[in-house]
Coordinates of C-alpha atoms in Angstrom, one line a residue:
M1 CA 8.2 68.4 -4.2
K2 CA 6.0 68.0 -7.3
R3 CA 5.8 71.7 -7.9
L4 CA 9.6 72.0 -7.8
Y5 CA 9.9 69.1 -10.2
I6 CA 7.5 70.7 -12.7
L7 CA 9.4 74.0 -12.4
L8 CA 12.7 72.3 -13.2
V9 CA 11.5 70.2 -16.2
L10 CA 9.7 73.2 -17.7
L11 CA 12.7 75.3 -17.4
L12 CA 14.7 72.6 -19.2
A13 CA 12.1 72.2 -21.9
A14 CA 12.0 76.0 -22.4
V15 CA 15.0 76.1 -24.6
T16 CA 13.1 74.2 -27.3
I17 CA 9.7 75.9 -27.2
N18 CA 10.6 77.7 -30.4
A19 CA 11.0 74.3 -32.1
Q20 CA 7.2 73.8 -31.8
P21 CA 5.0 75.3 -34.4
Q22 CA 3.1 78.3 -33.0
G23 CA -0.1 77.2 -31.4
Y24 CA 0.7 73.5 -31.6
Y25 CA -0.9 72.8 -28.2
N26 CA -3.7 75.3 -28.4
G27 CA -6.9 74.0 -26.7
T28 CA -5.1 72.1 -23.9
E29 CA -5.3 75.0 -21.4
G30 CA -7.2 74.0 -18.3
L31 CA -7.8 70.4 -19.4
T32 CA -7.1 67.4 -17.2
G33 CA -7.8 63.6 -17.3
N34 CA -9.5 62.1 -20.4
A35 CA -10.4 65.6 -21.7
L36 CA -6.7 66.4 -22.0
K37 CA -5.8 63.0 -23.3
T38 CA -8.4 63.3 -26.0
K39 CA -7.3 66.8 -27.0
L40 CA -3.6 65.7 -27.2
H41 CA -4.6 62.7 -29.3
S42 CA -6.3 65.0 -31.8
I43 CA -3.1 67.1 -32.0
I44 CA -0.5 64.3 -32.4
K45 CA -2.4 61.9 -34.5
N46 CA -1.7 64.0 -37.6
D47 CA 1.6 62.3 -38.5
N48 CA 3.3 60.9 -41.6
H49 CA 5.6 57.9 -40.8
T50 CA 8.6 56.7 -42.7
S51 CA 8.7 53.0 -43.8
Y52 CA 10.0 50.3 -41.6
G53 CA 13.2 50.2 -43.6
G54 CA 13.3 53.9 -43.5
L55 CA 13.8 53.8 -39.8
W56 CA 17.5 53.0 -40.4
D57 CA 18.1 56.2 -42.2
S58 CA 16.0 58.2 -39.7
Y59 CA 18.3 57.1 -36.9
Y60 CA 21.1 59.3 -38.4
Q61 CA 19.0 62.3 -37.4
T62 CA 17.3 61.0 -34.2
D63 CA 19.8 58.8 -32.4
K64 CA 23.3 59.9 -33.4
K65 CA 25.6 60.8 -30.5
P66 CA 26.7 64.4 -30.9
G67 CA 30.0 64.8 -32.6
T68 CA 30.3 61.1 -33.5
N69 CA 29.0 58.5 -35.9
F70 CA 27.8 56.3 -33.1
V71 CA 24.3 55.2 -32.2
W72 CA 22.9 56.6 -29.0
D73 CA 21.8 53.2 -27.6
I74 CA 20.0 53.4 -24.3
Y75 CA 20.6 49.6 -23.7
S76 CA 24.4 50.0 -23.8
D77 CA 25.1 53.6 -23.0
V78 CA 26.8 54.6 -19.7
P79 CA 26.1 58.2 -19.0
N80 CA 29.1 60.0 -17.6
G81 CA 31.1 56.9 -18.1
T82 CA 32.6 54.7 -20.8
P83 CA 30.1 52.4 -22.7
P84 CA 31.3 48.7 -23.0
Y85 CA 30.9 49.0 -26.8
Q86 CA 29.4 51.4 -29.3
F87 CA 27.7 50.8 -32.7
V88 CA 28.6 52.7 -35.9
L89 CA 25.5 54.0 -37.6
G90 CA 24.8 51.9 -40.8
T91 CA 27.9 49.7 -40.4
D92 CA 26.7 47.8 -37.4
Q93 CA 23.0 47.3 -38.3
C94 CA 21.6 43.8 -37.5
G95 CA 21.4 41.1 -39.4
S96 CA 22.2 38.2 -37.3
Y97 CA 23.7 38.4 -33.8
N98 CA 25.3 35.9 -31.4
G99 CA 25.8 38.0 -28.3
E100 CA 25.7 41.5 -26.7
G101 CA 27.6 44.1 -28.7
D102 CA 27.2 42.5 -32.1
C103 CA 24.8 44.9 -33.8
Y104 CA 21.9 47.3 -33.3
N105 CA 18.3 46.8 -34.4
R106 CA 14.9 48.5 -34.0
E107 CA 13.4 48.1 -30.5
H108 CA 9.7 48.8 -30.0
L109 CA 9.5 50.1 -26.5
W110 CA 5.7 49.4 -26.7
A111 CA 6.2 45.8 -27.9
Q112 CA 4.8 44.9 -31.3
S113 CA 2.9 41.9 -29.9
W114 CA 0.9 44.4 -27.7
T115 CA -0.4 46.2 -30.8
S116 CA -2.0 45.2 -34.1
N117 CA 1.5 45.5 -35.6
D118 CA 0.3 47.6 -38.5
A119 CA 2.6 50.0 -40.4
T120 CA 1.6 53.0 -38.2
E121 CA 2.7 52.0 -34.7
K122 CA 5.4 49.7 -36.2
T123 CA 7.2 52.6 -37.7
D124 CA 6.5 55.3 -35.0
L125 CA 9.9 56.8 -34.2
H126 CA 8.7 58.2 -30.9
H127 CA 8.9 54.7 -29.5
V128 CA 11.0 52.7 -31.9
Y129 CA 14.6 53.2 -30.8
P130 CA 17.9 51.7 -32.1
T131 CA 19.2 49.4 -29.5
D132 CA 21.5 46.4 -29.0
G133 CA 19.9 43.5 -30.9
W134 CA 20.9 40.9 -28.2
V135 CA 19.5 43.1 -25.3
N136 CA 16.4 43.8 -27.4
N137 CA 15.9 40.1 -27.8
K138 CA 16.4 39.5 -24.1
R139 CA 13.8 42.1 -23.3
G140 CA 11.5 40.6 -25.9
N141 CA 7.9 41.6 -25.1
Y142 CA 8.3 41.6 -21.3
A143 CA 6.8 44.5 -19.5
F144 CA 9.2 47.1 -18.1
G145 CA 9.5 47.0 -14.3
E146 CA 11.9 47.0 -11.4
V147 CA 13.8 43.8 -10.8
G148 CA 14.3 42.0 -7.5
N149 CA 16.5 39.0 -8.3
A150 CA 18.1 39.4 -11.8
T151 CA 18.3 36.3 -14.0
W152 CA 20.3 38.2 -16.5
T153 CA 22.1 41.6 -16.5
S154 CA 23.4 43.5 -19.5
R155 CA 26.8 45.1 -19.7
N156 CA 25.4 48.6 -18.9
G157 CA 23.3 47.3 -16.0
G158 CA 19.9 46.6 -17.5
K159 CA 18.2 43.6 -15.8
L160 CA 15.8 40.8 -16.4
G161 CA 14.0 39.2 -13.5
N162 CA 11.0 39.2 -11.2
N163 CA 9.1 42.5 -10.8
T164 CA 9.0 44.1 -7.3
V165 CA 6.4 46.8 -8.1
S166 CA 3.1 46.2 -6.4
G167 CA 0.5 44.8 -8.7
Y168 CA 2.5 42.5 -10.9
S169 CA 5.2 39.9 -9.9
G170 CA 6.1 38.4 -13.2
T171 CA 9.2 38.7 -15.3
V172 CA 10.1 42.3 -16.4
F173 CA 13.0 44.2 -17.9
E174 CA 14.5 47.1 -16.0
P175 CA 16.6 49.7 -17.9
I176 CA 19.2 51.8 -16.1
D177 CA 17.9 54.7 -14.1
D178 CA 19.2 57.3 -16.6
Y179 CA 16.8 56.2 -19.3
K180 CA 13.7 55.2 -17.2
G181 CA 12.1 58.6 -17.8
D182 CA 12.8 58.4 -21.5
I183 CA 11.0 55.1 -21.7
A184 CA 8.1 56.3 -19.5
R185 CA 7.5 59.3 -21.7
A186 CA 7.7 57.2 -24.9
L187 CA 5.1 54.7 -23.5
M188 CA 2.8 57.6 -22.4
Y189 CA 3.1 59.0 -25.9
V190 CA 1.9 55.7 -27.4
S191 CA -1.0 55.5 -25.0
V192 CA -2.2 58.9 -26.1
R193 CA -1.3 58.7 -29.8
Y194 CA -3.3 55.5 -30.4
Y195 CA -6.1 56.2 -27.9
Q196 CA -9.3 54.9 -29.3
E197 CA -7.4 53.6 -32.4
D198 CA -6.6 50.3 -30.8
S199 CA -9.4 47.9 -31.7
G200 CA -6.9 45.3 -33.0
W201 CA -4.5 45.6 -30.1
S202 CA -4.0 42.9 -27.5
T203 CA -3.6 42.8 -23.7
S204 CA -0.2 42.4 -22.0
D205 CA 1.1 42.2 -18.5
M206 CA 1.6 46.0 -18.7
T207 CA -1.1 47.2 -21.1
N208 CA -4.7 46.7 -22.1
K209 CA -4.9 47.8 -25.7
S210 CA -3.6 51.3 -25.7
L211 CA -4.2 51.8 -21.9
I212 CA -1.4 51.3 -19.4
K213 CA -2.4 49.3 -16.4
D214 CA -2.5 51.0 -13.0
W215 CA 0.5 49.2 -11.5
A216 CA 2.6 50.2 -14.5
M217 CA 1.4 53.8 -14.7
T218 CA 2.1 54.4 -11.0
M219 CA 5.7 53.2 -11.7
L220 CA 6.0 55.2 -15.0
L221 CA 4.9 58.4 -13.3
R222 CA 7.6 57.9 -10.7
W223 CA 10.2 57.2 -13.4
H224 CA 9.0 60.3 -15.2
E225 CA 9.6 62.4 -12.1
E226 CA 12.9 60.8 -11.0
D227 CA 14.5 61.0 -14.5
P228 CA 13.3 64.4 -15.9
V229 CA 13.4 65.4 -19.5
S230 CA 17.0 65.5 -20.8
E231 CA 18.6 67.5 -23.6
K232 CA 18.9 64.2 -25.5
E233 CA 15.1 63.7 -25.4
I234 CA 14.5 67.3 -26.4
N235 CA 16.7 67.0 -29.4
R236 CA 15.3 63.6 -30.4
N237 CA 11.7 65.0 -30.1
N238 CA 12.6 67.8 -32.5
A239 CA 14.3 65.4 -34.9
V240 CA 11.3 63.1 -34.9
Y241 CA 9.0 66.0 -35.5
G242 CA 11.0 67.0 -38.5
I243 CA 10.6 63.5 -40.0
Q244 CA 7.1 62.4 -39.1
G245 CA 5.4 65.7 -38.2
N246 CA 4.2 65.1 -34.7
R247 CA 5.6 65.6 -31.2
N248 CA 5.8 63.8 -27.9
P249 CA 3.8 66.1 -25.6
F250 CA 5.3 64.6 -22.4
V251 CA 8.7 65.8 -23.5
D252 CA 7.5 69.3 -24.4
Y253 CA 5.2 69.7 -21.3
P254 CA 6.0 67.1 -18.7
E255 CA 3.2 68.2 -16.4
F256 CA 0.7 66.8 -19.0
A257 CA 1.5 63.3 -17.5
N258 CA 0.3 64.2 -14.0
K259 CA -2.7 66.1 -15.4
I260 CA -3.9 63.0 -17.2
W261 CA -3.0 60.1 -14.9
D262 CA -2.4 61.4 -11.4
P263 CA -5.8 61.4 -9.5
H264 CA -4.4 63.8 -6.9
W265 CA -3.3 66.4 -9.4
D266 CA -6.3 68.7 -9.1
V267 CA -6.3 68.6 -5.3
E268 CA -2.6 69.1 -4.8
E269 CA -1.8 71.5 -7.6
N270 CA -4.7 73.4 -8.9
E271 CA -7.0 74.2 -5.9
C272 CA -6.0 77.6 -5.3
I273 CA -4.1 80.3 -7.0
V274 CA -5.4 82.5 -9.8
V275 CA -2.8 84.9 -11.2
T276 CA -2.9 87.2 -14.2
V277 CA 0.4 88.2 -15.9
W278 CA 0.4 90.9 -18.6
P279 CA 1.4 92.1 -21.2
N280 CA 2.9 88.9 -22.6
P281 CA 5.0 89.2 -24.8
T282 CA 6.4 92.4 -23.3
T283 CA 9.2 94.8 -24.1
S284 CA 9.3 96.8 -20.8
T285 CA 7.1 95.8 -17.9
V286 CA 5.4 92.6 -16.6
N287 CA 2.4 93.1 -14.3
I288 CA 1.4 90.4 -11.9
K289 CA -2.1 90.4 -10.2
G290 CA -3.5 87.9 -7.8
E291 CA -4.9 87.6 -4.3
N292 CA -2.8 86.7 -1.2
L293 CA 0.5 86.4 -3.1
E294 CA 3.8 86.1 -1.3
A295 CA 6.7 86.0 -3.7
V296 CA 7.7 85.9 -7.3
Y297 CA 10.8 84.0 -8.4
M298 CA 12.0 84.7 -12.0
Y299 CA 14.2 82.3 -13.9
N300 CA 15.9 82.5 -17.3
A301 CA 15.6 79.7 -19.9
M302 CA 18.7 78.0 -18.4
G303 CA 17.0 77.6 -15.1
Q304 CA 19.0 80.3 -13.3
L305 CA 17.2 82.4 -10.7
I306 CA 17.6 86.0 -11.8
L307 CA 15.1 87.9 -9.6
T308 CA 13.1 87.5 -6.4
L309 CA 10.3 89.8 -5.6
D310 CA 8.5 90.0 -2.2
V311 CA 4.8 90.9 -2.9
T312 CA 3.4 90.2 0.6
D313 CA 2.5 93.8 1.2
S314 CA 1.4 94.7 -2.3
D315 CA -2.2 95.6 -3.1
E316 CA -2.9 92.6 -5.3
Q317 CA -0.8 94.0 -8.2
S318 CA 3.0 94.2 -8.7
S319 CA 5.2 95.0 -11.6
I320 CA 8.7 94.0 -12.8
D321 CA 10.8 96.1 -15.1
V322 CA 12.4 93.9 -17.8
C323 CA 13.9 96.7 -19.9
G324 CA 17.4 95.4 -19.2
F325 CA 16.6 91.8 -19.9
N326 CA 17.8 90.0 -23.0
S327 CA 15.1 88.9 -25.5
G328 CA 14.0 85.4 -24.8
I329 CA 11.8 83.2 -22.7
Y330 CA 11.6 83.5 -18.9
F331 CA 9.6 81.8 -16.2
M332 CA 7.9 83.2 -13.1
N333 CA 7.2 80.9 -10.2
I334 CA 4.5 82.8 -8.3
V335 CA 3.9 81.6 -4.7
S336 CA 0.8 82.3 -2.6
Q337 CA 0.7 82.8 1.2
N338 CA -0.9 79.4 1.7
G339 CA 2.0 77.6 0.0
N340 CA 0.4 77.1 -3.5
S341 CA 2.3 78.1 -6.6
V342 CA 1.8 78.6 -10.3
L343 CA 4.3 78.8 -13.1
K344 CA 4.0 81.4 -15.8
K345 CA 6.0 81.7 -19.0
V346 CA 6.9 85.2 -20.1
V347 CA 8.4 86.2 -23.5
V348 CA 10.6 89.4 -23.5
Q349 CA 11.0 90.9 -26.9

């Protein structure tokens, strides 16, 4: 199940690989745990934030619903449905508010009270979203979680109430399912971006300085898997990169989350299959070499299966003719006879 999830999210993310500067994630290959976390921190810490007031202008690029002048507010949006209300960018900025639907403000998904509240994390677009001011206030600095008995419910279904996730039973805010993955990846980003830069940060029900507590990380990894990276997140990540010069690695490469925080990752996913794919990039032929391989499944950047190759009887090496393929990015899911698999990106020129 995990391998299938990784395949799907990588295929979705593939369409934006060219938005990354070449070599942006160099040095992360083969790393897991704190080694990967440390390396990613060194990559994404080189940012240049706007001012707190400048966030309002940035939202025109990062959080505008396509083809409209409305804010893409995760606290009021109803995917595939009709939102109860929508905010016009600029026109409906808070000020004051008396109820839900009055205006939008700047929601720190990683609450300001959990940090030192300095200008860096306070203005980090990767986790400061435009959201309904009233719902933002209701959420306050409560942890995110999964609600049992709701004491309050927003008009799009967000809930405030007692947490049902093992490890913490206090009050939490639960967003709708469609945005749980977005929030999980934003919080993971903060944990890595400010890793070892958190001396003035506080402890919360969900966090200890820039670390996410075990009960919460278990839940966030599940949210991350159940609500994979969306086109909205990909576009937002690209827009934020254009403004402040760094990226959310968990949007670009969702498997980084499990490689850092899932203690079973090495056992379940990496024990096993060594494959060489060359030349890459290629213009004519792709060669695949590995021991005890069973099959190769090739997908285009839209996630469509375009080729299946049985390699059970091959002598360790097989080839695929790509002369008729359009130029672009493709993925090979290479499966071994013992059930393990590895995903390889191939560029056809």
